[in-house]
mmCIF file of C-alpha atoms in Angstrom:
data_model
loop_
_atom_site.group_PDB
_atom_site.id
_atom_site.type_symbol
_atom_site.label_atom_id
_atom_site.label_comp_id
_atom_site.label_asym_id
_atom_site.label_seq_id
_atom_site.Cartn_x
_atom_site.Cartn_y
_atom_site.Cartn_z
ATOM 1 C CA GLY Y 299 -155.356 -219.049 -158.899
ATOM 2 C CA ALA Y 300 -154.980 -222.250 -156.952
ATOM 3 C CA VAL Y 301 -153.137 -225.011 -158.796
ATOM 4 C CA VAL Y 302 -152.927 -228.705 -158.050
ATOM 5 C CA SER Y 303 -150.244 -230.664 -159.865
ATOM 6 C CA GLN Y 304 -150.952 -234.369 -160.352
ATOM 7 C CA HIS Y 305 -148.392 -236.891 -161.636
ATOM 8 C CA PRO Y 306 -148.083 -239.018 -163.588
ATOM 9 C CA SER Y 307 -150.739 -238.113 -166.132
ATOM 10 C CA ARG Y 308 -150.667 -241.588 -167.571
ATOM 11 C CA VAL Y 309 -149.192 -244.844 -166.350
ATOM 12 C CA ILE Y 310 -149.215 -248.422 -167.581
ATOM 13 C CA CYS Y 311 -148.226 -251.134 -165.148
ATOM 14 C CA LYS Y 312 -148.177 -254.893 -165.001
ATOM 15 C CA SER Y 313 -150.721 -256.789 -162.999
ATOM 16 C CA GLY Y 314 -149.516 -257.375 -159.442
ATOM 17 C CA THR Y 315 -147.306 -254.313 -159.221
ATOM 18 C CA SER Y 316 -147.949 -251.108 -157.266
ATOM 19 C CA VAL Y 317 -148.377 -247.610 -158.633
ATOM 20 C CA LYS Y 318 -148.037 -244.301 -156.808
ATOM 21 C CA ILE Y 319 -149.886 -241.161 -157.858
ATOM 22 C CA GLU Y 320 -148.857 -237.788 -156.440
ATOM 23 C CA CYS Y 321 -150.842 -234.623 -155.959
ATOM 24 C CA ARG Y 322 -149.216 -231.375 -154.942
ATOM 25 C CA SER Y 323 -150.845 -228.052 -154.150
ATOM 26 C CA LEU Y 324 -148.436 -225.544 -155.679
ATOM 27 C CA ASP Y 325 -149.502 -222.218 -154.240
ATOM 28 C CA PHE Y 326 -151.705 -222.970 -151.266
ATOM 29 C CA GLN Y 327 -151.915 -225.254 -148.289
ATOM 30 C CA ALA Y 328 -154.252 -228.168 -148.795
ATOM 31 C CA THR Y 329 -155.787 -229.029 -145.464
ATOM 32 C CA THR Y 330 -157.859 -231.755 -147.061
ATOM 33 C CA MET Y 331 -157.329 -233.903 -150.125
ATOM 34 C CA PHE Y 332 -159.995 -235.918 -151.880
ATOM 35 C CA TRP Y 333 -159.300 -238.834 -154.194
ATOM 36 C CA TYR Y 334 -161.775 -239.744 -156.908
ATOM 37 C CA ARG Y 335 -162.112 -242.444 -159.475
ATOM 38 C CA GLN Y 336 -163.900 -241.852 -162.755
ATOM 39 C CA PHE Y 337 -165.065 -244.417 -165.296
ATOM 40 C CA PRO Y 338 -165.671 -243.444 -168.938
ATOM 41 C CA LYS Y 339 -168.684 -241.180 -169.394
ATOM 42 C CA GLN Y 340 -169.476 -241.318 -165.701
ATOM 43 C CA SER Y 341 -169.244 -238.817 -162.890
ATOM 44 C CA LEU Y 342 -166.646 -238.700 -160.157
ATOM 45 C CA MET Y 343 -166.769 -241.374 -157.496
ATOM 46 C CA LEU Y 344 -165.231 -240.319 -154.202
ATOM 47 C CA MET Y 345 -162.814 -242.923 -152.881
ATOM 48 C CA ALA Y 346 -161.392 -241.303 -149.783
ATOM 49 C CA THR Y 347 -160.803 -238.079 -147.893
ATOM 50 C CA SER Y 348 -157.538 -237.307 -146.166
ATOM 51 C CA ASN Y 349 -156.532 -234.577 -143.771
ATOM 52 C CA GLU Y 350 -152.911 -233.627 -143.300
ATOM 53 C CA GLY Y 351 -151.284 -235.805 -140.698
ATOM 54 C CA SER Y 352 -154.314 -238.046 -140.209
ATOM 55 C CA LYS Y 353 -155.464 -241.372 -141.537
ATOM 56 C CA ALA Y 354 -157.650 -241.234 -144.589
ATOM 57 C CA THR Y 355 -161.387 -241.822 -144.400
ATOM 58 C CA TYR Y 356 -162.513 -244.261 -147.064
ATOM 59 C CA GLU Y 357 -165.925 -244.407 -148.696
ATOM 60 C CA GLN Y 358 -167.963 -247.545 -148.344
ATOM 61 C CA GLY Y 359 -166.784 -250.279 -150.648
ATOM 62 C CA VAL Y 360 -163.287 -248.880 -151.178
ATOM 63 C CA GLU Y 361 -160.523 -251.227 -150.006
ATOM 64 C CA LYS Y 362 -158.197 -249.219 -147.810
ATOM 65 C CA ASP Y 363 -155.457 -251.848 -148.006
ATOM 66 C CA LYS Y 364 -155.522 -251.673 -151.765
ATOM 67 C CA PHE Y 365 -155.704 -247.914 -152.156
ATOM 68 C CA LEU Y 366 -153.181 -246.463 -149.725
ATOM 69 C CA ILE Y 367 -153.449 -242.743 -149.152
ATOM 70 C CA ASN Y 368 -150.791 -240.646 -147.477
ATOM 71 C CA HIS Y 369 -151.152 -236.947 -146.684
ATOM 72 C CA ALA Y 370 -147.920 -236.243 -144.880
ATOM 73 C CA SER Y 371 -147.741 -232.511 -145.560
ATOM 74 C CA LEU Y 372 -150.025 -229.606 -146.389
ATOM 75 C CA THR Y 373 -148.869 -229.660 -149.999
ATOM 76 C CA LEU Y 374 -148.542 -233.336 -150.865
ATOM 77 C CA SER Y 375 -150.838 -236.330 -150.914
ATOM 78 C CA THR Y 376 -150.216 -239.673 -152.552
ATOM 79 C CA LEU Y 377 -152.416 -242.547 -153.649
ATOM 80 C CA THR Y 378 -150.771 -245.934 -154.030
ATOM 81 C CA VAL Y 379 -152.632 -248.660 -155.847
ATOM 82 C CA THR Y 380 -151.186 -251.879 -154.468
ATOM 83 C CA SER Y 381 -151.140 -255.203 -156.274
ATOM 84 C CA ALA Y 382 -152.913 -253.623 -159.210
ATOM 85 C CA HIS Y 383 -155.260 -255.676 -161.356
ATOM 86 C CA PRO Y 384 -156.866 -254.888 -164.725
ATOM 87 C CA GLU Y 385 -160.126 -253.932 -163.000
ATOM 88 C CA ASP Y 386 -158.229 -251.114 -161.250
ATOM 89 C CA SER Y 387 -157.686 -249.473 -164.635
ATOM 90 C CA SER Y 388 -159.420 -246.117 -164.435
ATOM 91 C CA PHE Y 389 -159.000 -242.352 -164.317
ATOM 92 C CA TYR Y 390 -157.932 -241.164 -160.854
ATOM 93 C CA ILE Y 391 -158.315 -237.520 -159.860
ATOM 94 C CA CYS Y 392 -157.322 -235.680 -156.712
ATOM 95 C CA SER Y 393 -158.900 -232.533 -155.330
ATOM 96 C CA ALA Y 394 -157.413 -230.261 -152.730
ATOM 97 C CA TYR Y 395 -159.256 -228.003 -150.335
ATOM 98 C CA GLY Y 396 -157.504 -224.833 -149.244
ATOM 99 C CA THR Y 397 -158.780 -222.138 -146.952
ATOM 100 C CA GLU Y 398 -157.446 -219.266 -149.062
ATOM 101 C CA SER Y 399 -160.214 -219.508 -151.629
ATOM 102 C CA TYR Y 400 -163.502 -221.367 -151.885
ATOM 103 C CA GLY Y 401 -161.241 -224.213 -152.286
ATOM 104 C CA TYR Y 402 -161.954 -227.368 -154.247
ATOM 105 C CA THR Y 403 -159.214 -227.439 -156.863
ATOM 106 C CA PHE Y 404 -158.747 -230.537 -158.970
ATOM 107 C CA GLY Y 405 -155.624 -232.099 -160.371
ATOM 108 C CA SER Y 406 -155.435 -232.976 -164.054
ATOM 109 C CA GLY Y 407 -155.973 -236.672 -163.434
ATOM 110 C CA THR Y 408 -154.022 -239.903 -163.905
ATOM 111 C CA ARG Y 409 -155.034 -242.549 -166.375
ATOM 112 C CA LEU Y 410 -153.999 -245.920 -165.000
ATOM 113 C CA THR Y 411 -153.907 -248.952 -167.254
ATOM 114 C CA VAL Y 412 -153.081 -252.318 -165.712
ATOM 115 C CA VAL Y 413 -152.041 -254.992 -168.203
ATOM 116 C CA GLN C 3 -183.050 -241.715 -156.228
ATOM 117 C CA LYS C 4 -179.772 -239.810 -156.515
ATOM 118 C CA GLU C 5 -179.184 -236.783 -154.338
ATOM 119 C CA VAL C 6 -178.284 -234.704 -157.386
ATOM 120 C CA GLU C 7 -179.823 -235.321 -160.796
ATOM 121 C CA GLN C 8 -178.346 -234.049 -164.019
ATOM 122 C CA ASP C 9 -179.349 -234.892 -167.586
ATOM 123 C CA PRO C 10 -176.401 -236.719 -169.181
ATOM 124 C CA GLY C 11 -177.061 -235.299 -172.649
ATOM 125 C CA PRO C 12 -175.422 -235.042 -175.060
ATOM 126 C CA LEU C 13 -176.629 -231.512 -175.641
ATOM 127 C CA SER C 14 -175.763 -230.350 -179.135
ATOM 128 C CA VAL C 15 -176.032 -226.666 -180.051
ATOM 129 C CA PRO C 16 -174.783 -224.513 -182.939
ATOM 130 C CA GLU C 17 -171.987 -222.068 -182.310
ATOM 131 C CA GLY C 18 -173.253 -218.805 -180.870
ATOM 132 C CA ALA C 19 -176.312 -220.351 -179.229
ATOM 133 C CA ILE C 20 -177.085 -220.238 -175.514
ATOM 134 C CA VAL C 21 -176.302 -223.436 -173.647
ATOM 135 C CA SER C 22 -178.692 -224.133 -170.790
ATOM 136 C CA LEU C 23 -177.712 -226.677 -168.152
ATOM 137 C CA ASN C 24 -179.431 -227.607 -164.927
ATOM 138 C CA CYS C 25 -179.403 -229.851 -161.892
ATOM 139 C CA THR C 26 -182.031 -230.757 -159.372
ATOM 140 C CA TYR C 27 -181.296 -231.898 -155.861
ATOM 141 C CA SER C 28 -183.126 -233.351 -152.922
ATOM 142 C CA ASN C 29 -181.052 -232.315 -149.897
ATOM 143 C CA SER C 30 -182.361 -228.981 -148.614
ATOM 144 C CA ALA C 31 -179.181 -228.554 -146.557
ATOM 145 C CA PHE C 32 -177.101 -227.766 -149.649
ATOM 146 C CA GLN C 33 -176.035 -224.131 -149.631
ATOM 147 C CA TYR C 34 -172.900 -224.017 -151.774
ATOM 148 C CA PHE C 35 -173.272 -224.703 -155.458
ATOM 149 C CA MET C 36 -170.578 -225.105 -158.046
ATOM 150 C CA TRP C 37 -170.298 -225.753 -161.751
ATOM 151 C CA TYR C 38 -167.260 -227.506 -163.146
ATOM 152 C CA ARG C 39 -166.163 -228.012 -166.724
ATOM 153 C CA GLN C 40 -164.294 -231.174 -167.608
ATOM 154 C CA TYR C 41 -162.563 -231.790 -170.894
ATOM 155 C CA SER C 42 -161.884 -235.345 -171.952
ATOM 156 C CA ARG C 43 -159.100 -236.978 -169.918
ATOM 157 C CA LYS C 44 -158.622 -233.873 -167.759
ATOM 158 C CA GLY C 45 -159.552 -232.910 -164.230
ATOM 159 C CA PRO C 46 -162.625 -230.717 -163.577
ATOM 160 C CA GLU C 47 -162.123 -226.952 -163.681
ATOM 161 C CA LEU C 48 -164.225 -224.680 -161.476
ATOM 162 C CA LEU C 49 -166.381 -222.308 -163.543
ATOM 163 C CA MET C 50 -168.827 -220.798 -161.100
ATOM 164 C CA TYR C 51 -169.478 -220.876 -157.404
ATOM 165 C CA THR C 52 -172.583 -219.510 -155.726
ATOM 166 C CA TYR C 53 -173.810 -219.441 -152.191
ATOM 167 C CA SER C 54 -177.500 -219.836 -151.358
ATOM 168 C CA SER C 55 -180.047 -218.466 -153.824
ATOM 169 C CA GLY C 56 -179.695 -215.901 -156.567
ATOM 170 C CA ASN C 57 -177.803 -215.230 -159.749
ATOM 171 C CA LYS C 58 -174.135 -214.795 -160.469
ATOM 172 C CA GLU C 59 -172.592 -213.691 -163.724
ATOM 173 C CA ASP C 60 -169.017 -214.057 -164.923
ATOM 174 C CA GLY C 61 -168.337 -213.201 -168.524
ATOM 175 C CA ARG C 62 -170.360 -215.517 -170.736
ATOM 176 C CA PHE C 63 -171.444 -217.645 -167.784
ATOM 177 C CA THR C 64 -174.477 -217.121 -165.559
ATOM 178 C CA ALA C 65 -175.306 -219.366 -162.634
ATOM 179 C CA GLN C 66 -178.723 -219.390 -161.000
ATOM 180 C CA VAL C 67 -179.847 -221.038 -157.792
ATOM 181 C CA ASP C 68 -183.473 -221.528 -156.786
ATOM 182 C CA LYS C 69 -183.392 -223.153 -153.385
ATOM 183 C CA SER C 70 -187.172 -223.185 -153.075
ATOM 184 C CA SER C 71 -187.354 -225.454 -156.111
ATOM 185 C CA LYS C 72 -184.039 -227.192 -155.379
ATOM 186 C CA TYR C 73 -182.910 -226.328 -158.883
ATOM 187 C CA ILE C 74 -179.711 -224.797 -160.194
ATOM 188 C CA SER C 75 -178.826 -223.669 -163.699
ATOM 189 C CA LEU C 76 -175.828 -222.637 -165.732
ATOM 190 C CA PHE C 77 -176.166 -220.602 -168.905
ATOM 191 C CA ILE C 78 -173.397 -220.144 -171.428
ATOM 192 C CA ARG C 79 -173.912 -217.280 -173.849
ATOM 193 C CA ASP C 80 -172.338 -217.029 -177.279
ATOM 194 C CA SER C 81 -171.191 -220.628 -177.102
ATOM 195 C CA GLN C 82 -167.954 -221.593 -178.812
ATOM 196 C CA PRO C 83 -166.650 -224.968 -180.019
ATOM 197 C CA SER C 84 -164.125 -224.741 -177.171
ATOM 198 C CA ASP C 85 -167.059 -224.958 -174.765
ATOM 199 C CA SER C 86 -167.579 -228.561 -175.867
ATOM 200 C CA ALA C 87 -166.998 -230.524 -172.673
ATOM 201 C CA THR C 88 -168.798 -232.251 -169.829
ATOM 202 C CA TYR C 89 -170.325 -229.927 -167.254
ATOM 203 C CA LEU C 90 -170.689 -231.140 -163.695
ATOM 204 C CA CYS C 91 -172.729 -229.523 -160.974
ATOM 205 C CA ALA C 92 -171.577 -230.000 -157.402
ATOM 206 C CA MET C 93 -172.914 -228.905 -154.054
ATOM 207 C CA SER C 94 -172.267 -229.035 -150.344
ATOM 208 C CA PRO C 95 -174.049 -227.976 -147.164
ATOM 209 C CA ILE C 96 -171.175 -226.135 -145.551
ATOM 210 C CA LYS C 97 -167.915 -224.486 -146.444
ATOM 211 C CA ALA C 98 -165.387 -226.377 -144.421
ATOM 212 C CA ALA C 99 -162.277 -228.396 -144.875
ATOM 213 C CA GLY C 100 -163.060 -232.054 -145.156
ATOM 214 C CA ASN C 101 -166.605 -231.548 -146.344
ATOM 215 C CA LYS C 102 -167.077 -233.573 -149.474
ATOM 216 C CA LEU C 103 -168.922 -232.409 -152.546
ATOM 217 C CA THR C 104 -171.931 -234.166 -154.020
ATOM 218 C CA PHE C 105 -171.752 -234.256 -157.805
ATOM 219 C CA GLY C 106 -174.309 -234.598 -160.519
ATOM 220 C CA GLY C 107 -173.616 -237.135 -163.228
ATOM 221 C CA GLY C 108 -172.496 -234.503 -165.731
ATOM 222 C CA THR C 109 -173.957 -233.213 -168.995
ATOM 223 C CA ARG C 110 -171.972 -233.615 -172.180
ATOM 224 C CA VAL C 111 -172.155 -230.530 -174.374
ATOM 225 C CA LEU C 112 -171.191 -230.319 -178.036
ATOM 226 C CA VAL C 113 -170.999 -226.942 -179.726
ATOM 227 C CA LYS C 114 -170.955 -227.328 -183.481
ATOM 228 C CA PRO C 115 -169.068 -224.766 -185.592
#
């Protein structure tokens, strides 16, 4: 089946630094990538949608200059959290849509802790 | 009012029991319905996908959609401790790249040995 590889699974960074999270579709072409944020015991909150080669579309209230999304190829999308602060600590999950199957395959998530 | 409502639980059942989960929704345009399972600190895993109304069975899992009532269900037969997880319903109006899913809040399930 479709597999999305997300790295790193866990990262701790200092306040003020930037962190990059990668999502790769391993066996299909991801025409669209979705980035979510999830707080403990809560559902997924969509942050942004990106199509290959296009600028990402951000949900209301999400700072696009803080959460930089790049979708340069059909198999790779990245989320960079810039100038991270403790309130950015969260679980970030990507989801890739591919046309080969129904299509919404999730990565395994990245737990970001900003200290 | 949220577009998709789901009881957060926790739902605690003994091993071997049937787990019954459901979601209600308000947007009549939804046609594609999915159930995801999420273990702690992991990404969601697709369990079932149904289109429009009707039933779908896959092993121990049965998904039902009643569009007239705007109500979907997931049943897990012969539940196992490994079924302990959070179950998320998700839905969308069309099947197309770039179309985002609308999620329920998730129901936490605990299957006791």
